[in-house]
Amino acid sequence: MQKSVCRSRFLPSISNSLPVRAWCAVAIVMVMAVGMAMVSGILAWIAQSDAEAVNTAGSMRMATYRINYLVVKRENRPAQTPANAQALANQSTNHESQVQSQPQIQPEIQSQQLLPNDALSRSIPASQPIDSHLSKDELLATLTQDMQSRLAQLAHYEQSQGNRDNQINQQIDTIRQIWTTELQPTLETSVREGNRDALYAISLRYIDNVDKLVKQIQTRNEHRQSLQQNLQIGALLLTIIIMLAGLHEIQQNVLIPVGQLRKATQQFGKGEDTSVNIAGYEEFNELGDSFNQMTSALKAYQNNLEAEVAKKTYHLTQSNQALTLLYDFAKQLNQQPVAYARLQVLIEQFGAVLPNFDISLCLHDANLHNDNFKDAMAMHSLGIRDKRHLGRSFCHPAHCQTCDIKHDEGVWVYPINSLQTQWGELLVKPRHHHGKGIRKQPQPTNSATSQKPSPINRITLLDEQNWQNFADSQEPFFDENELLNTLANLIGLMFAGKKQREQEHQLILSEERNTMARELHDSLAQSLSYLKMQVSMLTTLLKDNQNPNNHKIEQVLSQTKDGLNGAYSQLRELLATFRLKIEEGSFDTALAQAGDEFANKGGFAVHLDNRLMSINLTATEQVDLLQITREALSNINRHAQAKNAHISLSQNQQGVVSLHIQDDGVGLQPKDDGQHHYGMTIMQERSHSLGGECQINNVLPHGTAVRVQFLPQAFQQKIE
């Protein structure tokens, strides 16, 4: 990362990308190559013009020699004095040495110096003789034109691109000025008048300036060649530096990241948790990030798969435990009646199997039309019991309307249905649910005991956020829904079986009682009827027989007749008791009808407060309670002389059933004979048969109270 920062500082305008940097390096090398080629071509082209300028300057020097030679020859004089000849020879020698020092640049100068006659012949038409045929004017014009053409070539060289130099330009101007102002006028004078010495002196100075021009051009040409060599060396060094930098870039930004990726791939292939931290080109950085994302994604997938396997394993374990509980409970249903204590344990165990849910079982009377007057019974899992300090409890009808468990928006409600009868609801609330959900009907099941849900039946879908939390917690929703539906249906089967067994027991008991009633009617009832007829006949005979002791006999017969009538009435009541049976779901109706019956017989008001669910009683217990109530009402009718009778039937939190019957009559009389206490004995015996006790006491200011308490069989069974 620090290397990348350093590179970004040195190359802020170049992206840290392999293609970009590669193209930049190639572009730099190409620009350098093209630039060097262009510079070399320009310098070569300029050097070519320098050589032409040097040749032109040499030809000017040769033309000066020729002018002096022709002037001397024109006058038919010796070429020059010894001193002049020696000076010209020295000048020629100096120029020849300069030409030999630059043989490649000044080939024409050397040729003209060594072969002056050839040069002269090239400048003069071959058809014209040099001496004899040219006049002075022609010779002067020829020599002047030749020198001016050479000066024009230098002027063109001076004005060309790349050859503009102040010193060289000044030197060319000096040569042109000497020719124009000195040498040309002197040449005309010498040709016309023969002034050779002045021409010779000016020619020497003219040649010296031409030599200076040649030296300046040569110096500039050497400088250009040195510049070209330096540029080539610099380009070569820069190319080497670029190549070394490229190799370093490849090492740091390509080879090292590739090695890191290769090593990380090998480690990942061995199952190790690995990642790479690549500091290279952007492409390799992205490749490293993609590799890290891939390994992270694969690791996350692996963790998710492991979590899913653990989740499924836990779910299967939970399902197995729940199915085991349901199987054991169903097996008990087939073997014996299930006590409420066992049902409470089932709810607690189911709550332990589904720890994310609070489970409550709410049971109420099957007669929904009378549900507003009956207490309901609730059983809770350990979660609710710990939070609310609730176990098995009996709820007043008013409490059901304000129950925060039943009316919580997050509660799923499963109906307990069987045989077209609703026994209650199974209330399930996810512990993680907060706030309101969306209610919907429960999922349909294939159970034969389920029926069309009533409007109260509902199940709650969580909102999206809470549903995600629920999905991450433990188990899938639909499996739990099926388990809870199965639990609700199984509890419904329990009550259906209980109801069916009670009906069977009531049928058997009714048949036995009807048999006993028929036998009593055929035997004892007929005997009593016969005795009554005999007493009536005896009374008639006594009236016909006038005997002073008849009044005593009539008194005995009257008492006998009263006894027979009482025995006959009791027998009829006993027969009615034997024939008494409770129709399906009519315990409450039978109790109310008994109250109405004796109210009509005795002319007193009967007030009934029945808050006991008949589902908590067996068929025998229902018959015994009904018989105790009828016996108490019968005693009130015969002896109490009461105006009001109150009947109260309830069950406390421990499951104890209480029957309380009270009147406002005369109360118990201490001198009542045994005949009057026969009904109380019957109530005592039936109370003992229920496993309870019966208390009969006077109440203030007047009246009698009968209190019967017992624990129903459904609440007596213990868990083995």
Short mmCIF file of C-alpha atoms in Angstrom, two decimals, residues 256-454:
data_model
loop_
_atom_site.label_atom_id
_atom_site.label_comp_id
_atom_site.label_asym_id
_atom_site.label_seq_id
_atom_site.Cartn_x
_atom_site.Cartn_y
_atom_site.Cartn_z
CA ILE A 256 4.55 -10.65 -6.38
CA PRO A 257 0.70 -10.36 -6.50
CA VAL A 258 0.51 -13.44 -8.73
CA GLY A 259 2.67 -15.31 -6.21
CA GLN A 260 0.43 -14.18 -3.36
CA LEU A 261 -2.67 -15.33 -5.23
CA ARG A 262 -1.06 -18.68 -6.05
CA LYS A 263 -0.05 -19.25 -2.42
CA ALA A 264 -3.49 -18.19 -1.15
CA THR A 265 -5.15 -20.53 -3.65
CA GLN A 266 -3.06 -23.45 -2.43
CA GLN A 267 -3.90 -22.63 1.20
CA PHE A 268 -7.59 -22.31 0.39
CA GLY A 269 -7.46 -25.63 -1.42
CA LYS A 270 -6.18 -27.20 1.81
CA GLY A 271 -9.19 -25.83 3.68
CA GLU A 272 -7.37 -23.02 5.46
CA ASP A 273 -9.05 -19.69 6.08
CA THR A 274 -6.97 -17.30 4.01
CA SER A 275 -7.05 -13.88 2.38
CA VAL A 276 -4.67 -11.74 0.34
CA ASN A 277 -3.59 -8.13 0.70
CA ILE A 278 -2.32 -7.16 -2.74
CA ALA A 279 -0.56 -3.84 -3.39
CA GLY A 280 -0.16 -3.78 -7.16
CA TYR A 281 -1.92 -2.66 -10.26
CA GLU A 282 -5.62 -1.92 -10.07
CA GLU A 283 -6.44 -5.09 -12.01
CA PHE A 284 -4.55 -7.24 -9.50
CA ASN A 285 -6.03 -5.29 -6.59
CA GLU A 286 -9.49 -5.98 -7.98
CA LEU A 287 -8.50 -9.60 -8.54
CA GLY A 288 -7.34 -9.82 -4.91
CA ASP A 289 -10.53 -8.21 -3.67
CA SER A 290 -12.56 -10.61 -5.81
CA PHE A 291 -10.56 -13.52 -4.39
CA ASN A 292 -11.20 -12.29 -0.84
CA GLN A 293 -14.89 -11.85 -1.62
CA MET A 294 -15.00 -15.31 -3.13
CA THR A 295 -13.32 -16.91 -0.11
CA SER A 296 -15.56 -14.92 2.24
CA ALA A 297 -18.64 -15.95 0.28
CA LEU A 298 -17.57 -19.59 0.24
CA LYS A 299 -16.78 -19.41 3.96
CA ALA A 300 -20.16 -17.81 4.60
CA TYR A 301 -21.85 -20.50 2.49
CA GLN A 302 -19.98 -23.17 4.41
CA ASN A 303 -20.95 -21.61 7.74
CA ASN A 304 -24.53 -21.28 6.53
CA LEU A 305 -24.56 -24.91 5.46
CA GLU A 306 -23.12 -25.98 8.80
CA ALA A 307 -25.64 -23.81 10.62
CA GLU A 308 -28.41 -25.19 8.41
CA VAL A 309 -27.32 -28.75 9.15
CA ALA A 310 -27.22 -27.98 12.87
CA LYS A 311 -30.55 -26.24 12.55
CA LYS A 312 -32.12 -29.17 10.72
CA THR A 313 -30.62 -31.59 13.24
CA TYR A 314 -32.01 -29.57 16.10
CA HIS A 315 -35.34 -29.34 14.32
CA LEU A 316 -35.48 -33.10 13.74
CA THR A 317 -34.60 -33.67 17.38
CA GLN A 318 -37.36 -31.31 18.42
CA SER A 319 -39.81 -32.95 16.04
CA ASN A 320 -38.84 -36.39 17.32
CA GLN A 321 -39.33 -35.28 20.92
CA ALA A 322 -42.67 -33.69 20.06
CA LEU A 323 -43.83 -36.78 18.17
CA THR A 324 -42.73 -38.96 21.09
CA LEU A 325 -44.79 -36.83 23.46
CA LEU A 326 -47.78 -36.98 21.14
CA TYR A 327 -47.39 -40.75 20.72
CA ASP A 328 -47.19 -41.37 24.47
CA PHE A 329 -50.17 -39.12 25.04
CA ALA A 330 -52.18 -40.87 22.32
CA LYS A 331 -51.24 -44.27 23.76
CA GLN A 332 -52.52 -43.18 27.17
CA LEU A 333 -55.77 -42.05 25.55
CA ASN A 334 -56.34 -45.58 24.30
CA GLN A 335 -55.47 -47.20 27.63
CA GLN A 336 -57.14 -45.05 30.26
CA PRO A 337 -58.75 -41.65 30.77
CA VAL A 338 -56.18 -38.87 30.82
CA ALA A 339 -56.10 -36.71 33.92
CA TYR A 340 -55.72 -32.96 33.78
CA ALA A 341 -52.42 -33.35 35.63
CA ARG A 342 -51.09 -35.39 32.69
CA LEU A 343 -52.42 -32.77 30.30
CA GLN A 344 -50.60 -30.07 32.28
CA VAL A 345 -47.37 -32.07 32.05
CA LEU A 346 -47.88 -32.45 28.28
CA ILE A 347 -48.22 -28.67 27.87
CA GLU A 348 -45.06 -28.11 29.94
CA GLN A 349 -43.09 -30.73 28.01
CA PHE A 350 -44.26 -29.33 24.69
CA GLY A 351 -43.16 -25.88 25.84
CA ALA A 352 -39.72 -27.34 26.62
CA VAL A 353 -39.51 -28.91 23.15
CA LEU A 354 -40.43 -25.55 21.55
CA PRO A 355 -38.45 -23.13 23.74
CA ASN A 356 -39.22 -20.13 21.53
CA PHE A 357 -42.93 -20.32 22.26
CA ASP A 358 -45.18 -19.75 25.25
CA ILE A 359 -48.07 -22.22 25.18
CA SER A 360 -51.39 -21.89 27.00
CA LEU A 361 -54.36 -24.26 26.87
CA CYS A 362 -57.70 -22.55 27.51
CA LEU A 363 -60.66 -24.90 28.17
CA HIS A 364 -64.27 -23.83 28.53
CA ASP A 365 -67.67 -25.44 28.58
CA ALA A 366 -68.67 -27.13 25.37
CA ASN A 367 -72.08 -25.40 25.45
CA LEU A 368 -71.01 -22.11 23.95
CA HIS A 369 -74.40 -20.53 24.56
CA ASN A 370 -73.78 -20.92 28.30
CA ASP A 371 -70.11 -19.99 28.17
CA ASN A 372 -70.71 -16.50 29.54
CA PHE A 373 -71.75 -18.05 32.88
CA LYS A 374 -69.04 -20.69 33.27
CA ASP A 375 -65.52 -20.55 34.60
CA ALA A 376 -62.78 -21.50 32.14
CA MET A 377 -59.67 -23.49 32.95
CA ALA A 378 -56.21 -22.56 31.68
CA MET A 379 -52.92 -24.49 31.63
CA HIS A 380 -49.60 -22.82 30.85
CA SER A 381 -46.10 -23.84 29.84
CA LEU A 382 -43.17 -23.14 32.12
CA GLY A 383 -42.32 -19.88 30.33
CA ILE A 384 -45.65 -18.27 31.16
CA ARG A 385 -45.70 -19.86 34.61
CA ASP A 386 -42.32 -18.35 35.42
CA LYS A 387 -43.22 -14.90 34.08
CA ARG A 388 -46.81 -14.70 35.31
CA HIS A 389 -46.63 -17.11 38.25
CA LEU A 390 -49.47 -19.12 36.73
CA GLY A 391 -50.04 -22.85 36.73
CA ARG A 392 -53.37 -24.52 36.19
CA SER A 393 -55.96 -21.85 36.94
CA PHE A 394 -59.70 -21.26 36.71
CA CYS A 395 -60.76 -18.03 35.11
CA HIS A 396 -63.94 -16.08 35.62
CA PRO A 397 -65.84 -15.29 32.41
CA ALA A 398 -65.07 -11.60 32.87
CA HIS A 399 -61.37 -12.43 32.93
CA CYS A 400 -61.57 -14.09 29.50
CA GLN A 401 -62.76 -10.84 27.95
CA THR A 402 -59.71 -8.98 29.28
CA CYS A 403 -57.13 -11.78 29.08
CA ASP A 404 -53.89 -10.31 27.70
CA ILE A 405 -52.75 -13.77 26.59
CA LYS A 406 -55.83 -14.57 24.55
CA HIS A 407 -56.18 -11.14 22.95
CA ASP A 408 -52.48 -10.47 22.25
CA GLU A 409 -51.98 -9.59 18.58
CA GLY A 410 -48.94 -11.87 18.42
CA VAL A 411 -50.76 -15.00 19.62
CA TRP A 412 -51.57 -17.92 17.33
CA VAL A 413 -54.90 -19.51 18.26
CA TYR A 414 -55.57 -23.18 17.45
CA PRO A 415 -59.12 -24.41 18.19
CA ILE A 416 -59.67 -27.57 20.22
CA ASN A 417 -62.41 -29.19 18.10
CA SER A 418 -63.95 -32.65 18.06
CA LEU A 419 -67.34 -34.10 17.19
CA GLN A 420 -68.54 -30.65 16.09
CA THR A 421 -67.84 -29.35 19.57
CA GLN A 422 -65.31 -26.73 20.57
CA TRP A 423 -63.68 -27.45 23.91
CA GLY A 424 -61.31 -24.50 23.98
CA GLU A 425 -58.24 -23.01 22.29
CA LEU A 426 -54.52 -23.64 22.23
CA LEU A 427 -52.79 -20.24 22.53
CA VAL A 428 -49.22 -20.02 21.23
CA LYS A 429 -47.08 -16.88 21.32
CA PRO A 430 -43.53 -16.59 19.92
CA ARG A 431 -41.30 -15.14 22.62
CA HIS A 432 -39.39 -12.94 20.18
CA HIS A 433 -42.54 -11.32 18.78
CA HIS A 434 -42.94 -7.64 19.55
CA GLY A 435 -45.63 -5.39 18.23
CA LYS A 436 -48.56 -6.24 16.04
CA GLY A 437 -48.70 -8.90 13.42
CA ILE A 438 -51.14 -9.82 10.68
CA ARG A 439 -53.80 -12.33 11.58
CA LYS A 440 -54.95 -15.13 9.32
CA GLN A 441 -56.80 -18.42 9.62
CA PRO A 442 -54.79 -21.46 10.74
CA GLN A 443 -53.35 -23.79 8.16
CA PRO A 444 -55.79 -26.60 7.24
CA THR A 445 -54.94 -30.08 8.46
CA ASN A 446 -55.94 -33.54 7.36
CA SER A 447 -57.18 -34.55 10.79
CA ALA A 448 -60.63 -36.04 10.82
CA THR A 449 -61.43 -34.21 14.03
CA SER A 450 -60.86 -30.74 12.62
CA GLN A 451 -63.77 -28.66 11.52
CA LYS A 452 -64.31 -25.36 9.79
CA PRO A 453 -62.64 -22.69 11.95
CA SER A 454 -64.89 -20.33 13.81
#
